[in-house]
Amino acid sequence: MALTVVPSFSVSGVWKRTQFPVSTESQKPRQKKAPEFPILEKQNWLIHLHYIRKDYEACKAVIKEQLQETQGLCEYAIYVQALIFRLEGNIQESLELFQTCAVLSPQSADNLKQVARSLFLLGKHKAAIEVYNEAAKLNQKDWEISHNLGVCYIYLKQFNKAQDQLHNALNLNRHDLTYIMLGKIHLLEGDLDKAIEVYKKAVEFSPENTELLTTLGLLYLQLGIYQKAFEHLGNALTYDPTNYKAILAAGSMMQTHGDFDVALTKYRVVACAVLESPPLWNNIGMCFFGKKKYVAAISCLKRANYLAPFDWKILYNLGLVHLTMQQYASAFHFLSAAINFQPKMGELYMLLAVALTNLEDTENAKRAYAEAVHLDKCNPLVNLNYAVLLYNPGEKKNALAQYQEMEKKVSLLKDNSSLEFDSEMVEMAQKLGAALQVGEALVWTKPVKDPKSKHQTTSTSKPASFQQPLGSNQALGQAMSSAAAYRTLPSGAGGTSQFTKPPSLPLEPEPAVESSPTETSE
Amino acid sequence: MAAASSSDSDACGAESNEANSKWLDAHYDPMANIHTFSACLALADLHGDGEYKLVVGDLGPGGQQPRLKVLKGPLVMTESPLPALPAAAATFLMEQHEPRTPALALASGPCVYVYKNLRPYFKFSLPQLPPNPLEQDLWNQAKEDRIDPLTLKEMLESIRETAEEPLSIQSLRFLQLELSEMEAFVNQHKSNSIKRQTVITTMTTLKKNLADEDAVSCLVLGTENKELLVLDPEAFTILAKMSLPSVPVFLEVSGQFDVEFRLAAACRNGNIYILRRDSKHPKYCIELSAQPVGLIRVHKVLVVGSTQDSLHGFTHKGKKLWTVQMPAAILTMNLLEQHSRGLQAVMAGLANGEVRIYRDKALLNVIHTPDAVTSLCFGRYGREDNTLIMTTRGGGLIIKILKRTAVFVEGGSEVGPPPAQAMKLNVPRKTRLYVDQTLREREAGTAMHRAFQTDLYLLRLRAARAYLQALESSLSPLSTTAREPLKLHAVNTSTTRPVLGLLVCFLYNEALYSLPRAFFKVPLLVPGLNYPLETFVESLSNKGISDIIKVLVLREGQSAPLLSAHVNMPGSEGLAAA
């Protein structure tokens, strides 16, 4: 079995010197009975070169040859074979081979590290921790051991220990991955500020890591610090102009500011790279909505809905767009589907109520409003719409109650922020206030333009707003607006008209749509 | 392939199509049968005639026929077989004497073979590693038959458990043997002295004491036992020995041995260690967290390619400067040095058949090749100063010459929006049908909604009715709860007489079902009343099969059944749900 390597180097010509210890020996006829053993590590370098080039087939061939020649004693060949097994997903086999390596050289921390890694991949975190601790005894100054111990503790939900180990790893040697894991712990614990601290340090250490930049940007976005969020997302995009997460987040920020065209050009990049992303098509749809291209908006949103049928935010947007298109029956279906997935959101019930009002189902509309008012705590629109609905058939008293509730919310919002209220909403509120004969509401700072005008007149004047072009296609736009024009409006239609306006409302969920997958992925 | 590559290059801006390429295609032979690594390529004026040759340490197809090939122009000039696979090739000047023809060194196994004028000149073998004294002692005892094989085995085991140094192969082999073979093995091998030999993994050259282009150089060897050796160019003695924490894979050296030098070694543990002249141990360490696939020094920057498809730039103190992401895995890297323009850049051969040239992080040029390039080398070849030599995965050889007018300009490719931004979004068009339906919904939305709601209620009603009917007629006894017994109803159809002394017996496959009460008495049956008789049935099989349970009604004392019925059991819903 043992092949003797007889260096037959004297091929072409005469050697000028005579110092050939091995070759001279080989020229003598071999009298010894004992064959020489091949050098175990003879082809380790070749195995390694094939391995790092990811040429696994060639690598396996060399390993096989080497193992045959050395009768399975070549530790490195086994080691690389195990690495390849692991890459191919045969983790159990790789674990067994790494254990063989650990038997062949028990003093090597690396073998133990790989055993632990395979255990970790098999989900045996406790066993992995034990082996890592063994390895740590052999090599105390290895960041990788500390880092991986930290990751194991994360999976075991022992966040304190995980943090200790990760800090330990950072002290030994700083790596982006350790920062990411540390940030993740803080996020899992719900501590956004600490997570931001960690990611800030990480970005300082490695300013070109787009993943770090994007994550930091998204965290700022969640906290509402838009300036910094945009700065970091922008940086991420400079280094990697096709970064999916960063583009979506930056695009949704542009949308909130009404830069629909810029956002759309950015989305095109993503649309090429990630064809089937529900949040992307949702955002594109809402861009078109913002540009008043409702038909395009609907088709994009429907695609998003097709890709993610259980995402209530997409259903919400679909409902909203259909309300705008006066397709109340469709709107009703999308909204009720959204409510099935997200039963705790007041705005959804309000939109449902608007749809029901237009479908002349006042009873159910009232019930939906009641639920909306019950769930919602800060949106004055809910109360205003409810008040309008109640006012129309003459329930003045209840309408008044809702109106006052709305005023409370408005003053609360004014105290907290300098938010601009939608002018149409303000106008409607003033009209209703006048109709209810409440003293000119103190909360509105804007002067009242026409306090005497009746609420009913506003609702009849509303179709005018619908007669704006409805889509890029002129013919369709005209067809639809003319259809709207000679349609007899039910008396309760006033309620809907307030709803055509607040696209800012549905747009807000997008950052959340976007940031939620980034948190959960990894 | 061609179409894809041209569109790619358009996108990159750094084009390499025929018209405005910076390269002349000098030679392409897909069947050159050269399988090698960048480390085994070297360009040198081997005969001192000003005509530079290409030296290739060829592994042969499948690593089976190692050969030394010397190419002149497109042709193989000489070819000679090698005793073992070549790990690295280097050319260097051994002495000051004229004519100043460089020698060729080829590292293979534990030896460096040195050629002059393409004739074998010297063979350097790595010194034997000192054996473990305890192990040596044990084998000496065995030689004198003072120790029996079993004790020998135990002692060797204990050495292996504790010692830092690995055992010799002889001992390792011995430890693997069965009891019966030990005796023979000891007798056969006991007279041999135990040996530990290591092999060379990588090799490079280091100027001895002058920085000139044609100064005498030392060979620097990296070995499998984690050491770096510097050899004297004339006497081939070991001038310096340095130890590393891991096995070196790639080496990069700058400076002069006698003055000051820096040595960077990329190792198998994924780290790069940086050593200086007076340090026996690494001074700085770069941890990559991936395996390095190439290590090149460009001016003062160390450029490392990693298995994560990226190039990293580091300072000589190990500080990270930049990172560039590659579109595919890096297979090999080498230095491009254009003396006339003072340009130094890094070439990287990628798995997608591209060769990319970078100065720092700026992409200068992309070359598309018909096959993935596995080794690269740039320099003077023949009489042409700037020649690029590439060998491909399939054994092909590509030679390209850099046009004399060619100037590498950075930028252009990196700035500006990505090309995808100009592509139109694929938004589905609206159809006539859609418009019609939209209009109809606007006109008759309320009616549609009402009709839908009515239909929905009707549907629900129907479903409920159908379910009830199914239950009543026992068509498919779907159980609504997990614990629903098998129900039988006994009715005495006689008008006057009550029945007494009836028995019910179940016959079933005991492998599939178990019944707690397979046999019971029926109470007195008063005519006209409905008596429910219930029993639980447990399904034992996990294969989702169902069977028939036979129900027999017997009269006490009679063997023939009065009545028999078959109950078709449904498949287990627990399984269907799981």
PDB file of C-alpha atoms in Angstrom, chain B residues 330-503:
ATOM      1  CA  ILE B 330     -12.187  34.969  -7.064  1.00  0.00           C
ATOM      2  CA  LEU B 331     -10.061  32.130  -8.410  1.00  0.00           C
ATOM      3  CA  THR B 332      -6.659  33.722  -8.589  1.00  0.00           C
ATOM      4  CA  MET B 333      -4.869  37.045  -8.236  1.00  0.00           C
ATOM      5  CA  ASN B 334      -1.632  38.558  -9.401  1.00  0.00           C
ATOM      6  CA  LEU B 335       0.151  41.870  -9.759  1.00  0.00           C
ATOM      7  CA  LEU B 336       0.064  43.949 -12.932  1.00  0.00           C
ATOM      8  CA  GLU B 337       3.087  46.213 -13.127  1.00  0.00           C
ATOM      9  CA  GLN B 338       3.484  48.525 -16.100  1.00  0.00           C
ATOM     10  CA  HIS B 339       6.943  50.020 -15.647  1.00  0.00           C
ATOM     11  CA  SER B 340       6.651  52.541 -18.467  1.00  0.00           C
ATOM     12  CA  ARG B 341       3.727  54.291 -16.815  1.00  0.00           C
ATOM     13  CA  GLY B 342       4.598  53.421 -13.245  1.00  0.00           C
ATOM     14  CA  LEU B 343       1.310  51.609 -12.819  1.00  0.00           C
ATOM     15  CA  GLN B 344       0.726  48.894 -10.283  1.00  0.00           C
ATOM     16  CA  ALA B 345      -2.638  47.213 -10.172  1.00  0.00           C
ATOM     17  CA  VAL B 346      -4.225  43.975  -9.044  1.00  0.00           C
ATOM     18  CA  MET B 347      -5.622  41.442 -11.471  1.00  0.00           C
ATOM     19  CA  ALA B 348      -8.248  39.032 -10.239  1.00  0.00           C
ATOM     20  CA  GLY B 349      -9.514  36.053 -12.226  1.00  0.00           C
ATOM     21  CA  LEU B 350     -13.166  35.386 -11.410  1.00  0.00           C
ATOM     22  CA  ALA B 351     -15.285  32.284 -11.713  1.00  0.00           C
ATOM     23  CA  ASN B 352     -17.655  33.983 -14.183  1.00  0.00           C
ATOM     24  CA  GLY B 353     -14.938  34.238 -16.829  1.00  0.00           C
ATOM     25  CA  GLU B 354     -13.850  37.781 -16.129  1.00  0.00           C
ATOM     26  CA  VAL B 355     -10.462  39.151 -15.275  1.00  0.00           C
ATOM     27  CA  ARG B 356     -10.833  42.417 -13.414  1.00  0.00           C
ATOM     28  CA  ILE B 357      -8.048  44.904 -12.931  1.00  0.00           C
ATOM     29  CA  TYR B 358      -8.190  47.215  -9.950  1.00  0.00           C
ATOM     30  CA  ARG B 359      -6.058  50.060  -8.774  1.00  0.00           C
ATOM     31  CA  ASP B 360      -6.974  50.346  -5.126  1.00  0.00           C
ATOM     32  CA  LYS B 361     -10.738  50.125  -5.249  1.00  0.00           C
ATOM     33  CA  ALA B 362     -11.144  51.639  -8.695  1.00  0.00           C
ATOM     34  CA  LEU B 363     -11.939  49.226 -11.490  1.00  0.00           C
ATOM     35  CA  LEU B 364      -9.605  49.907 -14.409  1.00  0.00           C
ATOM     36  CA  ASN B 365     -10.442  47.200 -16.882  1.00  0.00           C
ATOM     37  CA  VAL B 366     -12.477  44.046 -17.378  1.00  0.00           C
ATOM     38  CA  ILE B 367     -11.299  41.282 -19.703  1.00  0.00           C
ATOM     39  CA  HIS B 368     -13.805  38.650 -20.725  1.00  0.00           C
ATOM     40  CA  THR B 369     -12.384  35.224 -21.335  1.00  0.00           C
ATOM     41  CA  PRO B 370     -14.079  32.195 -22.853  1.00  0.00           C
ATOM     42  CA  ASP B 371     -13.350  30.096 -19.754  1.00  0.00           C
ATOM     43  CA  ALA B 372     -12.692  30.906 -16.097  1.00  0.00           C
ATOM     44  CA  VAL B 373      -9.083  31.967 -15.605  1.00  0.00           C
ATOM     45  CA  THR B 374      -7.231  29.991 -12.968  1.00  0.00           C
ATOM     46  CA  SER B 375      -3.786  31.503 -13.186  1.00  0.00           C
ATOM     47  CA  LEU B 376      -2.490  34.891 -14.203  1.00  0.00           C
ATOM     48  CA  CYS B 377       0.860  36.452 -14.812  1.00  0.00           C
ATOM     49  CA  PHE B 378       1.864  39.836 -16.233  1.00  0.00           C
ATOM     50  CA  GLY B 379       5.265  41.006 -17.386  1.00  0.00           C
ATOM     51  CA  ARG B 380       7.849  40.890 -20.145  1.00  0.00           C
ATOM     52  CA  TYR B 381       7.410  37.921 -22.449  1.00  0.00           C
ATOM     53  CA  GLY B 382       9.442  37.341 -25.545  1.00  0.00           C
ATOM     54  CA  ARG B 383      10.463  40.861 -26.441  1.00  0.00           C
ATOM     55  CA  GLU B 384       7.154  42.456 -25.493  1.00  0.00           C
ATOM     56  CA  ASP B 385       7.122  44.397 -22.242  1.00  0.00           C
ATOM     57  CA  ASN B 386       3.508  44.214 -21.185  1.00  0.00           C
ATOM     58  CA  THR B 387       2.132  40.781 -21.747  1.00  0.00           C
ATOM     59  CA  LEU B 388      -0.662  39.133 -19.864  1.00  0.00           C
ATOM     60  CA  ILE B 389      -0.594  35.369 -19.634  1.00  0.00           C
ATOM     61  CA  MET B 390      -3.646  33.493 -18.448  1.00  0.00           C
ATOM     62  CA  THR B 391      -4.432  29.825 -18.198  1.00  0.00           C
ATOM     63  CA  THR B 392      -7.993  28.623 -17.918  1.00  0.00           C
ATOM     64  CA  ARG B 393      -9.806  25.971 -15.960  1.00  0.00           C
ATOM     65  CA  GLY B 394     -10.030  23.711 -18.996  1.00  0.00           C
ATOM     66  CA  GLY B 395      -6.286  23.887 -19.570  1.00  0.00           C
ATOM     67  CA  GLY B 396      -6.333  26.671 -22.169  1.00  0.00           C
ATOM     68  CA  LEU B 397      -3.657  29.308 -22.603  1.00  0.00           C
ATOM     69  CA  ILE B 398      -4.446  32.930 -23.423  1.00  0.00           C
ATOM     70  CA  ILE B 399      -1.768  35.498 -24.178  1.00  0.00           C
ATOM     71  CA  LYS B 400      -2.701  39.147 -24.554  1.00  0.00           C
ATOM     72  CA  ILE B 401      -0.478  42.131 -25.167  1.00  0.00           C
ATOM     73  CA  LEU B 402      -1.248  45.516 -23.721  1.00  0.00           C
ATOM     74  CA  LYS B 403      -1.423  48.125 -26.489  1.00  0.00           C
ATOM     75  CA  ARG B 404       1.306  50.690 -26.198  1.00  0.00           C
ATOM     76  CA  THR B 405      -1.237  53.471 -26.480  1.00  0.00           C
ATOM     77  CA  ALA B 406      -3.457  52.028 -23.809  1.00  0.00           C
ATOM     78  CA  VAL B 407      -3.922  54.133 -20.706  1.00  0.00           C
ATOM     79  CA  PHE B 408      -5.899  52.858 -17.808  1.00  0.00           C
ATOM     80  CA  VAL B 409      -8.312  55.459 -16.548  1.00  0.00           C
ATOM     81  CA  GLU B 410     -10.159  54.960 -13.373  1.00  0.00           C
ATOM     82  CA  GLY B 411     -13.708  55.909 -12.745  1.00  0.00           C
ATOM     83  CA  GLY B 412     -16.299  56.076 -15.462  1.00  0.00           C
ATOM     84  CA  SER B 413     -17.562  52.719 -14.475  1.00  0.00           C
ATOM     85  CA  GLU B 414     -18.295  53.308 -10.821  1.00  0.00           C
ATOM     86  CA  VAL B 415     -20.022  56.670 -10.903  1.00  0.00           C
ATOM     87  CA  GLY B 416     -23.549  57.288 -12.047  1.00  0.00           C
ATOM     88  CA  PRO B 417     -26.704  55.381 -11.343  1.00  0.00           C
ATOM     89  CA  PRO B 418     -26.845  51.663 -11.914  1.00  0.00           C
ATOM     90  CA  PRO B 419     -28.088  50.722 -15.393  1.00  0.00           C
ATOM     91  CA  ALA B 420     -31.229  49.170 -13.989  1.00  0.00           C
ATOM     92  CA  GLN B 421     -32.495  52.619 -13.112  1.00  0.00           C
ATOM     93  CA  ALA B 422     -33.169  53.346 -16.755  1.00  0.00           C
ATOM     94  CA  MET B 423     -35.255  50.221 -17.274  1.00  0.00           C
ATOM     95  CA  LYS B 424     -38.986  50.649 -17.447  1.00  0.00           C
ATOM     96  CA  LEU B 425     -41.116  49.201 -14.712  1.00  0.00           C
ATOM     97  CA  ASN B 426     -43.103  46.220 -15.765  1.00  0.00           C
ATOM     98  CA  VAL B 427     -46.555  47.448 -14.822  1.00  0.00           C
ATOM     99  CA  PRO B 428     -49.389  45.394 -16.300  1.00  0.00           C
ATOM    100  CA  ARG B 429     -51.552  47.279 -18.800  1.00  0.00           C
ATOM    101  CA  LYS B 430     -55.206  47.832 -18.174  1.00  0.00           C
ATOM    102  CA  THR B 431     -57.536  45.858 -20.334  1.00  0.00           C
ATOM    103  CA  ARG B 432     -60.878  46.780 -21.847  1.00  0.00           C
ATOM    104  CA  LEU B 433     -62.480  44.207 -19.598  1.00  0.00           C
ATOM    105  CA  TYR B 434     -60.990  45.842 -16.533  1.00  0.00           C
ATOM    106  CA  VAL B 435     -62.285  49.266 -17.556  1.00  0.00           C
ATOM    107  CA  ASP B 436     -65.749  47.891 -18.230  1.00  0.00           C
ATOM    108  CA  GLN B 437     -65.864  46.144 -14.904  1.00  0.00           C
ATOM    109  CA  THR B 438     -64.700  49.219 -13.086  1.00  0.00           C
ATOM    110  CA  LEU B 439     -67.411  51.287 -14.680  1.00  0.00           C
ATOM    111  CA  ARG B 440     -70.028  48.696 -13.897  1.00  0.00           C
ATOM    112  CA  GLU B 441     -68.956  48.572 -10.297  1.00  0.00           C
ATOM    113  CA  ARG B 442     -69.274  52.330 -10.016  1.00  0.00           C
ATOM    114  CA  GLU B 443     -72.738  52.295 -11.434  1.00  0.00           C
ATOM    115  CA  ALA B 444     -74.055  49.327  -9.562  1.00  0.00           C
ATOM    116  CA  GLY B 445     -71.720  48.955  -6.635  1.00  0.00           C
ATOM    117  CA  THR B 446     -74.456  48.857  -4.052  1.00  0.00           C
ATOM    118  CA  ALA B 447     -76.445  46.261  -5.894  1.00  0.00           C
ATOM    119  CA  MET B 448     -73.371  44.130  -6.412  1.00  0.00           C
ATOM    120  CA  HIS B 449     -72.527  44.328  -2.764  1.00  0.00           C
ATOM    121  CA  ARG B 450     -76.021  43.386  -1.707  1.00  0.00           C
ATOM    122  CA  ALA B 451     -76.192  40.518  -4.143  1.00  0.00           C
ATOM    123  CA  PHE B 452     -72.867  39.307  -2.908  1.00  0.00           C
ATOM    124  CA  GLN B 453     -73.875  39.491   0.722  1.00  0.00           C
ATOM    125  CA  THR B 454     -77.131  37.661   0.033  1.00  0.00           C
ATOM    126  CA  ASP B 455     -75.322  34.958  -1.873  1.00  0.00           C
ATOM    127  CA  LEU B 456     -72.794  34.661   0.885  1.00  0.00           C
ATOM    128  CA  TYR B 457     -75.509  34.103   3.454  1.00  0.00           C
ATOM    129  CA  LEU B 458     -77.203  31.589   1.203  1.00  0.00           C
ATOM    130  CA  LEU B 459     -73.957  29.792   0.724  1.00  0.00           C
ATOM    131  CA  ARG B 460     -73.380  29.610   4.441  1.00  0.00           C
ATOM    132  CA  LEU B 461     -76.895  28.349   4.977  1.00  0.00           C
ATOM    133  CA  ARG B 462     -76.430  25.677   2.368  1.00  0.00           C
ATOM    134  CA  ALA B 463     -73.160  24.576   3.822  1.00  0.00           C
ATOM    135  CA  ALA B 464     -74.711  24.273   7.234  1.00  0.00           C
ATOM    136  CA  ARG B 465     -77.634  22.301   5.829  1.00  0.00           C
ATOM    137  CA  ALA B 466     -75.437  19.961   3.923  1.00  0.00           C
ATOM    138  CA  TYR B 467     -73.324  19.358   6.979  1.00  0.00           C
ATOM    139  CA  LEU B 468     -76.342  18.597   9.086  1.00  0.00           C
ATOM    140  CA  GLN B 469     -77.694  16.236   6.489  1.00  0.00           C
ATOM    141  CA  ALA B 470     -74.414  14.439   6.254  1.00  0.00           C
ATOM    142  CA  LEU B 471     -74.394  14.027   9.992  1.00  0.00           C
ATOM    143  CA  GLU B 472     -77.925  12.747  10.109  1.00  0.00           C
ATOM    144  CA  SER B 473     -77.569  10.277   7.331  1.00  0.00           C
ATOM    145  CA  SER B 474     -74.159   9.188   8.642  1.00  0.00           C
ATOM    146  CA  LEU B 475     -72.720   9.561   5.172  1.00  0.00           C
ATOM    147  CA  SER B 476     -69.351  10.537   6.328  1.00  0.00           C
ATOM    148  CA  PRO B 477     -69.103  10.514  10.063  1.00  0.00           C
ATOM    149  CA  LEU B 478     -66.886  13.537  10.445  1.00  0.00           C
ATOM    150  CA  SER B 479     -66.325  14.050  14.110  1.00  0.00           C
ATOM    151  CA  THR B 480     -66.422  17.606  15.272  1.00  0.00           C
ATOM    152  CA  THR B 481     -64.557  16.920  18.477  1.00  0.00           C
ATOM    153  CA  ALA B 482     -61.525  14.820  19.142  1.00  0.00           C
ATOM    154  CA  ARG B 483     -63.377  12.396  21.375  1.00  0.00           C
ATOM    155  CA  GLU B 484     -66.432  11.233  19.547  1.00  0.00           C
ATOM    156  CA  PRO B 485     -67.554   7.678  20.208  1.00  0.00           C
ATOM    157  CA  LEU B 486     -68.822   5.197  17.671  1.00  0.00           C
ATOM    158  CA  LYS B 487     -72.600   5.372  18.068  1.00  0.00           C
ATOM    159  CA  LEU B 488     -75.061   2.584  17.429  1.00  0.00           C
ATOM    160  CA  HIS B 489     -78.748   2.799  17.885  1.00  0.00           C
ATOM    161  CA  ALA B 490     -80.777  -0.159  18.861  1.00  0.00           C
ATOM    162  CA  VAL B 491     -84.520  -0.048  18.266  1.00  0.00           C
ATOM    163  CA  ASN B 492     -86.886  -2.824  19.067  1.00  0.00           C
ATOM    164  CA  THR B 493     -89.182  -2.949  16.067  1.00  0.00           C
ATOM    165  CA  SER B 494     -91.559  -5.424  17.620  1.00  0.00           C
ATOM    166  CA  THR B 495     -94.762  -3.836  18.670  1.00  0.00           C
ATOM    167  CA  THR B 496     -95.361  -5.690  21.892  1.00  0.00           C
ATOM    168  CA  ARG B 497     -92.483  -7.772  23.135  1.00  0.00           C
ATOM    169  CA  PRO B 498     -89.447  -6.378  24.860  1.00  0.00           C
ATOM    170  CA  VAL B 499     -86.184  -8.093  24.034  1.00  0.00           C
ATOM    171  CA  LEU B 500     -83.749  -9.285  26.630  1.00  0.00           C
ATOM    172  CA  GLY B 501     -80.430 -11.055  26.561  1.00  0.00           C
ATOM    173  CA  LEU B 502     -78.877  -9.571  23.460  1.00  0.00           C
ATOM    174  CA  LEU B 503     -75.166  -9.108  23.090  1.00  0.00           C
TER     175      LEU B 503
END
